[in-house]
C-alpha cells in the first residue's frame, strides 16, 4: 500500500508544476469520483449524499461531501497549492551578450542556490479573448527549456564563502541564443494551443524539471519538487474521498498564495472559506444562528509540512522536540501562537490519530528562533474554529528538490480519513464529545 501511495503521489507532483495545474489535477480527481463542480456565480442547490467542489481563480479549491443536510459541524483540512519559485515578468526577454534571458522575479522565500545548473521550464496560465469572453488556458512547455548558470569559482572567488545572490542579477535563466529573440511568446501560444495575438495576459512561472523519486537503502525516502505543500494536499484529498459519512460535513480546502502571505482573493486571508461555508449553510435552509452553533462544534486541521531534524545540523532544532521522517504526523506548537495548536486541539487530534493507529510527534522551534505562521491562523481570522497545526517532517523545505519520509503520506491519509469520519460536538464551554 505504501509503495502504491507514493507512486501516486510522485505522479501528482510531477504533473502539478504550478498552482493552476495542481488545482486542475485535483478537479479531475473529484470529477472522476462523481463530485459536482459549482460556480461562485450561480445559485447552489445541494442534494444530500452528493459531493461538491468550487474553485476560485483556478488556483484554490474547496470540496465537501454533503453527507447529511442536518449536519452538526464542519471537519476541515486546509493545505496550499503554491510553492516558492520565479514568476515570469511581462515583456520578459532580455537580449544581451549573445543570449536571450527571461526577466523573472521571486515568488515566495525559496532557497536560491538549488536553482542553478539544472533544467528548468515554464508553466502557468494565459488569458485569451474569444469573442466577448475571457478564457483561461493552462500551458506547460513540457521540455528542458531554460538553465540558470552559476558563476565558476575561477571568476567568483567567494562562490563557496557565503556569496549573497541578487535575484535580478544572478537568477535570470537563459532561454537561448540571441537568434531566438521574439520566440518566447510564440512558443507559449504554441504550447497553449492558442493564437499568439489572442493572448492578453498571463501568469507564468519557472519550475524545476526534476521528477520525483523514491530512494534510500530501504526506499525510505521520497524526494520531489513541491512536496511543501502538495504532499499534504494529496493526502487530505485522498482522505476526503475515503471517509465514511457522519453528521459532520468533511471539507477539503486548498488555498493559493500561502508562500506570499495569503492576502489575495483566493488565499487563506480571503473570504473564500467563509463564503463557501455560509453558502452551504444557506443552501440547507439553516439560519445565521445555526451557522454560529455549527462553527462552535467544528474543527480545522491546518496541514503544512514541518522541518525534520537535519542530519548535519541538529543544533538548529529544539533539543527535544525535533521530529524525524517516517515517525508519524508532526503536531506544531508555538507559545506566541505562530501555530494554532492549543491543549484542546492537540488532545482531540492526538486521540483521533491514536484510534487510527497513527504515530504522532511534536515540533517546537528553538526558543531563539521565531518560526513562521500558517494557514490556520490566517483563515481563523475569518472563520474562527478550534484548530491544530500539523505537517509531515521533511528536509530542504523551499528547495527545488525536497525530501520526506516514504511512510508518512500513508500515515496522514489514515489519520485524516479517521478525522473526516468522526463528528465533534461542543457540549458546553468545558466539554467536547468526539464520536
Coordinates of C-alpha atoms in Angstrom, one line a residue:
X1 CA 0.0 0.0 0.0
X2 CA 2.8 2.5 0.9
X3 CA 4.6 1.9 -2.4
X4 CA 1.4 2.5 -4.4
X5 CA 0.5 5.7 -2.4
X6 CA 4.0 7.1 -3.0
X7 CA 3.9 6.2 -6.7
X8 CA 0.6 8.1 -7.0
X9 CA 2.0 11.0 -5.0
X10 CA 5.0 11.2 -7.3
X11 CA 2.7 11.2 -10.4
X12 CA 0.6 14.0 -8.9
X13 CA 3.7 16.1 -8.0
X14 CA 5.2 15.6 -11.5
X15 CA 2.0 16.8 -13.1
X16 CA 1.4 19.7 -10.7
X17 CA 4.1 22.1 -11.8
X18 CA 2.1 25.3 -10.8
X19 CA -0.8 26.0 -8.5
X20 CA -3.1 26.1 -11.6
X21 CA -2.0 22.6 -12.6
X22 CA -2.3 21.3 -9.1
X23 CA -5.9 22.5 -8.8
X24 CA -6.7 21.2 -12.3
X25 CA -5.5 17.8 -11.3
X26 CA -7.5 17.8 -8.1
X27 CA -10.6 18.8 -10.0
X28 CA -10.1 15.9 -12.4
X29 CA -9.8 13.5 -9.5
X30 CA -13.0 14.9 -7.9
X31 CA -14.9 14.7 -11.2
X32 CA -13.8 11.1 -11.6
X33 CA -15.3 10.4 -8.1
X34 CA -18.6 12.0 -9.3
X35 CA -18.2 15.2 -7.4
X36 CA -20.1 18.1 -8.9
X37 CA -18.4 21.4 -9.8
X38 CA -20.2 24.5 -8.6
X39 CA -19.6 28.1 -9.7
X40 CA -19.5 31.1 -7.3
X41 CA -21.5 33.0 -9.9
X42 CA -24.6 30.7 -9.8
X43 CA -27.2 29.6 -7.2
X44 CA -26.3 26.5 -5.3
X45 CA -28.8 23.7 -4.9
X46 CA -27.2 21.0 -2.8
X47 CA -28.5 17.4 -2.5
X48 CA -27.9 15.1 0.4
X49 CA -25.4 12.3 -0.4
X50 CA -23.5 14.1 -3.1
X51 CA -20.1 15.6 -3.3
X52 CA -19.4 19.2 -4.5
X53 CA -16.4 21.5 -5.1
X54 CA -15.8 25.1 -6.1
X55 CA -12.7 26.9 -7.2
X56 CA -11.6 30.5 -7.1
X57 CA -9.0 31.9 -9.5
X58 CA -8.4 28.3 -10.8
X59 CA -5.7 28.2 -8.1
X60 CA -7.7 27.5 -4.9
X61 CA -10.3 24.8 -4.3
X62 CA -12.8 23.7 -1.7
X63 CA -14.6 20.3 -1.8
X64 CA -17.0 18.7 0.5
X65 CA -19.3 15.7 0.9
X66 CA -22.9 16.7 1.5
X67 CA -23.4 13.5 3.5
X68 CA -26.1 15.0 5.8
X69 CA -28.2 18.2 5.4
X70 CA -28.9 18.1 9.1
X71 CA -25.2 18.3 9.9
X72 CA -23.9 19.5 13.3
X73 CA -20.3 20.6 12.4
X74 CA -17.7 21.0 9.7
X75 CA -14.5 19.0 9.8
X76 CA -12.0 20.9 7.6
X77 CA -8.4 20.2 6.4
X78 CA -6.5 23.1 4.8
X79 CA -3.4 23.0 2.8
X80 CA -1.9 25.2 0.0
X81 CA -1.3 24.8 -3.7
X82 CA 1.6 27.2 -4.3
X83 CA 5.4 26.7 -3.8
X84 CA 8.3 29.2 -3.9
X85 CA 9.6 29.8 -7.5
X86 CA 10.2 32.5 -10.0
X87 CA 7.4 34.3 -11.8
X88 CA 8.0 35.5 -15.4
X89 CA 7.6 39.3 -15.8
X90 CA 5.7 41.0 -18.6
X91 CA 7.9 41.7 -21.7
X92 CA 10.4 39.1 -20.3
X93 CA 13.1 38.8 -23.0
X94 CA 16.4 40.4 -22.2
X95 CA 18.8 40.3 -25.1
X96 CA 22.5 40.8 -24.0
X97 CA 25.9 39.4 -24.8
X98 CA 24.6 37.0 -27.3
X99 CA 21.9 35.5 -25.0
X100 CA 18.2 35.9 -24.5
X101 CA 17.4 35.7 -20.8
X102 CA 14.0 35.6 -19.1
X103 CA 13.3 38.5 -16.8
X104 CA 11.8 37.0 -13.6
X105 CA 11.0 37.9 -10.0
X106 CA 11.0 35.9 -6.8
X107 CA 7.7 34.3 -5.7
X108 CA 8.0 33.3 -2.0
X109 CA 11.1 32.6 0.1
X110 CA 13.0 30.0 -1.9
X111 CA 16.5 28.6 -1.4
X112 CA 18.2 30.3 -4.3
X113 CA 21.3 28.1 -4.8
X114 CA 19.5 24.9 -5.9
X115 CA 18.0 26.8 -8.9
X116 CA 21.4 27.0 -10.6
X117 CA 22.6 24.5 -13.3
X118 CA 19.6 22.3 -13.6
X119 CA 17.0 22.0 -16.4
X120 CA 14.0 24.4 -15.9
X121 CA 10.9 25.2 -17.8
X122 CA 7.8 27.5 -17.8
X123 CA 4.2 26.7 -17.0
X124 CA 1.1 28.6 -15.8
X125 CA -1.9 30.1 -17.5
X126 CA -2.7 32.5 -20.3
X127 CA -5.9 34.6 -20.6
X128 CA -7.2 34.7 -24.2
X129 CA -10.2 36.7 -25.6
X130 CA -12.7 34.7 -27.7
X131 CA -15.4 36.9 -28.9
X132 CA -16.6 38.8 -25.8
X133 CA -15.3 36.1 -23.4
X134 CA -12.0 35.9 -21.5
X135 CA -10.9 32.3 -21.3
X136 CA -8.2 30.7 -19.1
X137 CA -5.9 28.2 -20.8
X138 CA -3.3 26.2 -19.0
X139 CA 0.2 26.0 -20.5
X140 CA 3.3 23.9 -19.8
X141 CA 6.4 23.9 -22.0
X142 CA 7.0 20.2 -21.4
X143 CA 10.7 20.1 -22.3
X144 CA 14.0 21.1 -20.8
X145 CA 13.7 24.8 -21.8
X146 CA 15.9 27.0 -19.5
X147 CA 19.0 26.9 -17.4
X148 CA 20.3 29.5 -14.9
X149 CA 24.1 29.1 -15.0
X150 CA 26.2 29.6 -11.9
X151 CA 29.5 31.6 -12.0
X152 CA 32.6 29.4 -12.0
X153 CA 34.8 29.7 -8.9
X154 CA 37.7 30.9 -11.1
X155 CA 35.6 34.1 -11.8
X156 CA 34.0 34.4 -8.3
X157 CA 36.4 33.5 -5.6
X158 CA 33.6 33.9 -3.0
X159 CA 31.4 31.3 -4.6
X160 CA 31.9 28.9 -1.6
X161 CA 32.2 31.6 1.1
X162 CA 28.6 32.7 1.7
X163 CA 28.0 34.6 -1.5
X164 CA 24.8 36.7 -1.5
X165 CA 22.7 36.2 -4.6
X166 CA 20.8 39.0 -6.3
X167 CA 17.6 37.8 -7.9
X168 CA 17.7 40.5 -10.6
X169 CA 21.3 39.8 -11.5
X170 CA 22.2 36.2 -10.7
X171 CA 19.0 34.2 -11.1
X172 CA 17.8 35.1 -14.6
X173 CA 17.7 31.9 -16.7
X174 CA 18.9 31.6 -20.3
X175 CA 16.2 31.0 -22.9
X176 CA 18.6 30.6 -25.8
X177 CA 21.0 32.5 -28.1
X178 CA 20.2 35.9 -29.4
X179 CA 18.8 34.2 -32.6
X180 CA 15.7 33.2 -30.6
X181 CA 14.7 36.8 -29.8
X182 CA 10.9 37.0 -30.0
X183 CA 10.3 33.3 -29.7
X184 CA 9.1 33.1 -26.1
X185 CA 5.5 34.4 -26.7
X186 CA 5.2 32.4 -29.9
X187 CA 6.2 29.2 -28.0
X188 CA 3.8 29.9 -25.1
X189 CA 1.0 30.3 -27.6
X190 CA 2.0 27.1 -29.4
X191 CA 2.0 25.0 -26.2
X192 CA -1.3 26.6 -25.0
X193 CA -2.7 25.8 -28.4
X194 CA -4.0 29.3 -29.0
X195 CA -3.3 32.1 -31.4
X196 CA -0.5 34.3 -30.2
X197 CA -2.5 37.5 -30.9
X198 CA -5.3 36.3 -28.7
X199 CA -3.2 36.2 -25.5
X200 CA -3.9 39.3 -23.5
X201 CA -2.2 38.4 -20.2
X202 CA -0.5 35.6 -18.4
X203 CA 0.6 34.2 -15.0
X204 CA 3.7 32.1 -15.9
X205 CA 6.3 30.5 -13.6
X206 CA 9.7 28.9 -13.9
X207 CA 9.7 25.4 -12.5
X208 CA 12.4 22.7 -12.0
X209 CA 12.1 19.8 -14.4
X210 CA 13.3 17.2 -11.9
X211 CA 11.0 14.2 -11.4
X212 CA 10.0 12.8 -8.0
X213 CA 11.8 9.7 -6.8
X214 CA 11.6 7.1 -4.1
X215 CA 15.1 6.3 -2.8
X216 CA 17.3 5.2 0.1
X217 CA 18.8 1.8 1.2
X218 CA 15.3 0.6 2.1
X219 CA 13.3 3.1 -0.2
X220 CA 12.5 5.0 3.0
X221 CA 12.5 8.5 1.4
X222 CA 10.7 10.4 -1.3
X223 CA 12.1 13.5 -3.0
X224 CA 10.5 15.9 -5.4
X225 CA 9.8 19.5 -6.1
X226 CA 6.8 21.0 -4.4
X227 CA 6.4 18.5 -1.5
X228 CA 5.7 21.5 0.6
X229 CA 2.7 21.6 0.5
X230 CA 1.3 19.3 -2.2
X231 CA 2.1 16.2 -0.1
X232 CA -0.5 17.4 2.4
X233 CA -3.0 18.4 -0.3
X234 CA -2.7 15.0 -1.9
X235 CA -3.1 13.2 1.4
X236 CA -6.1 15.3 2.6
X237 CA -7.9 14.9 -0.8
X238 CA -7.4 11.1 -0.6
X239 CA -8.8 11.1 2.9
X240 CA -11.9 13.1 1.9
X241 CA -12.6 10.5 -0.8
X242 CA -12.1 7.5 1.5
X243 CA -14.1 8.9 4.6
X244 CA -17.3 7.4 5.9
X245 CA -20.1 9.9 6.1
X246 CA -21.2 11.2 9.6
X247 CA -23.3 14.1 10.9
X248 CA -20.2 16.3 10.3
X249 CA -19.5 17.7 6.8
X250 CA -16.0 16.8 5.7
X251 CA -14.4 19.8 3.9
X252 CA -11.1 19.8 1.9
X253 CA -9.6 23.2 1.4
X254 CA -6.5 24.1 -0.7
X255 CA -5.6 27.7 -0.8
X256 CA -3.2 29.6 -3.1
X257 CA -0.6 32.2 -2.1
X258 CA 0.4 30.9 1.3
X259 CA 4.0 31.4 0.3
X260 CA 3.5 35.2 -0.1
X261 CA 1.2 36.0 2.9
X262 CA -2.2 34.7 1.7
X263 CA -3.6 38.2 1.3
X264 CA -5.4 37.6 -2.1
X265 CA -8.9 36.9 -3.1
X266 CA -8.1 33.2 -3.3
X267 CA -5.8 33.0 -0.2
X268 CA -6.4 31.9 3.3
X269 CA -6.7 35.6 4.3
X270 CA -9.7 36.0 1.8
X271 CA -13.4 35.4 2.3
X272 CA -13.3 32.2 0.2
X273 CA -13.7 29.7 3.1
X274 CA -16.3 31.8 5.0
X275 CA -18.2 32.4 1.8
X276 CA -18.3 28.7 1.0
X277 CA -19.4 27.6 4.4
X278 CA -22.1 30.2 4.6
X279 CA -23.5 29.2 1.2
X280 CA -23.6 25.5 2.3
X281 CA -25.5 26.7 5.4
X282 CA -27.9 28.8 3.4
X283 CA -28.5 26.1 0.8
X284 CA -29.5 23.7 3.6
X285 CA -32.1 26.3 4.8
X286 CA -30.2 26.9 8.0
X287 CA -30.3 30.2 9.8
X288 CA -27.5 32.5 10.8
X289 CA -27.8 31.2 14.4
X290 CA -27.4 27.7 13.0
X291 CA -24.2 28.8 11.3
X292 CA -22.7 30.0 14.5
X293 CA -23.6 26.9 16.6
X294 CA -22.2 24.7 13.8
X295 CA -18.9 26.6 13.9
X296 CA -18.7 26.1 17.7
X297 CA -18.6 22.3 17.2
X298 CA -16.4 22.5 14.1
X299 CA -12.7 21.8 13.8
X300 CA -9.8 22.5 11.4
X301 CA -6.6 20.7 10.7
X302 CA -4.1 23.1 9.2
X303 CA -1.8 20.8 7.2
X304 CA 1.6 22.3 6.1
X305 CA 4.9 20.4 6.2
X306 CA 7.3 20.6 9.1
X307 CA 11.1 20.6 9.5
X308 CA 12.7 17.2 10.1
X309 CA 15.8 17.3 12.2
X310 CA 18.7 17.9 9.8
X311 CA 21.4 15.1 9.7
X312 CA 24.2 17.7 9.7
X313 CA 22.8 20.4 11.8
X314 CA 20.9 19.0 14.8
X315 CA 21.9 22.1 16.7
X316 CA 19.4 24.2 14.7
X317 CA 16.5 22.4 16.3
X318 CA 14.9 22.2 19.7
X319 CA 16.9 19.8 21.8
X320 CA 13.9 17.5 22.5
X321 CA 11.0 18.4 20.1
X322 CA 12.7 17.7 16.8
X323 CA 10.6 15.4 14.5
X324 CA 12.0 12.7 12.3
X325 CA 10.9 11.5 8.9
X326 CA 8.8 8.2 8.9
X327 CA 7.9 8.7 12.5
X328 CA 4.4 9.9 12.0
X329 CA 2.5 13.2 11.9
X330 CA 4.1 16.3 13.4
X331 CA 1.9 18.4 15.7
X332 CA 3.3 22.0 15.8
X333 CA 3.3 24.2 18.9
X334 CA 4.3 27.8 19.5
X335 CA 3.9 29.9 22.7
X336 CA 3.4 33.0 20.6
X337 CA 0.6 31.4 18.6
X338 CA 2.5 31.3 15.3
X339 CA 0.7 27.9 15.2
X340 CA -2.9 27.5 16.2
X341 CA -2.4 24.3 18.3
X342 CA -3.5 24.5 21.9
X343 CA -4.1 21.9 24.6
X344 CA -7.7 21.2 23.4
X345 CA -7.0 20.9 19.7
X346 CA -3.8 18.8 20.4
X347 CA -5.7 16.4 22.6
X348 CA -8.5 15.9 20.1
X349 CA -6.2 15.3 17.2
X350 CA -3.9 13.0 19.1
X351 CA -6.9 10.9 20.2
X352 CA -8.0 10.6 16.5
X353 CA -4.5 9.5 15.5
X354 CA -4.3 7.0 18.3
X355 CA -7.6 5.4 17.3
X356 CA -6.3 5.2 13.7
X357 CA -3.0 3.7 15.0
X358 CA -1.0 6.6 13.5
X359 CA 2.0 7.8 15.5
X360 CA 2.5 11.5 16.3
X361 CA 5.4 13.6 17.2
X362 CA 6.0 17.2 18.3
X363 CA 7.6 20.2 16.7
X364 CA 8.6 23.3 18.6
X365 CA 11.1 25.9 17.3
X366 CA 14.2 26.7 19.3
X367 CA 13.4 29.4 21.8
X368 CA 15.7 31.8 20.0
X369 CA 14.1 31.1 16.5
X370 CA 10.8 32.8 15.7
X371 CA 9.4 30.4 13.1
X372 CA 6.6 31.3 10.6
X373 CA 2.8 31.4 10.8
X374 CA 0.5 29.1 8.9
X375 CA -2.8 28.8 7.1
X376 CA -4.7 28.0 10.4
X377 CA -4.0 31.4 12.0
X378 CA -4.8 33.3 8.8
X379 CA -8.0 31.6 8.0
X380 CA -9.1 31.6 11.6
X381 CA -9.3 35.4 11.4
X382 CA -12.3 34.9 9.1
X383 CA -13.8 31.7 10.4
X384 CA -12.8 31.1 14.0
X385 CA -12.6 27.4 14.8
X386 CA -10.7 25.0 17.1
X387 CA -7.6 24.3 15.0
X388 CA -4.5 22.2 15.2
X389 CA -1.4 22.8 13.1
X390 CA 0.2 19.7 11.7
X391 CA 2.5 18.5 8.9
X392 CA 4.9 15.8 7.7
X393 CA 8.6 16.0 8.5
X394 CA 10.8 17.0 5.6
X395 CA 14.2 18.2 4.7
X396 CA 15.3 21.1 2.5
X397 CA 12.0 23.0 2.7
X398 CA 11.7 25.6 -0.1
X399 CA 14.4 23.9 -2.1
X400 CA 13.8 22.9 -5.7
X401 CA 14.1 19.3 -4.5
X402 CA 12.7 18.5 -1.1
X403 CA 12.8 15.2 0.9
X404 CA 10.2 13.5 3.1
X405 CA 9.6 10.1 4.6
X406 CA 8.1 7.3 2.5
X407 CA 5.8 6.1 5.3
X408 CA 4.4 9.5 6.3
X409 CA 1.9 10.2 3.4
X410 CA 0.1 6.9 4.3
X411 CA 0.1 7.9 8.0
X412 CA -1.6 11.2 7.1
X413 CA -4.2 9.7 4.8
X414 CA -5.2 7.2 7.6
X415 CA -5.4 9.9 10.3
X416 CA -7.3 12.4 8.2
X417 CA -9.7 9.6 6.9
X418 CA -10.5 8.8 10.6
X419 CA -10.8 12.6 11.3
X420 CA -13.2 13.1 8.4
X421 CA -15.2 10.1 9.5
X422 CA -15.7 11.4 13.0
X423 CA -18.0 14.1 14.5
X424 CA -17.2 16.6 17.2
X425 CA -19.9 18.2 19.3
X426 CA -19.5 21.1 21.8
X427 CA -21.5 20.3 25.0
X428 CA -20.5 23.4 26.9
X429 CA -17.6 25.7 27.4
X430 CA -15.5 22.9 29.0
X431 CA -16.6 19.8 27.2
X432 CA -16.4 18.4 23.7
X433 CA -17.6 15.0 22.6
X434 CA -16.0 13.1 19.7
X435 CA -17.8 10.3 18.0

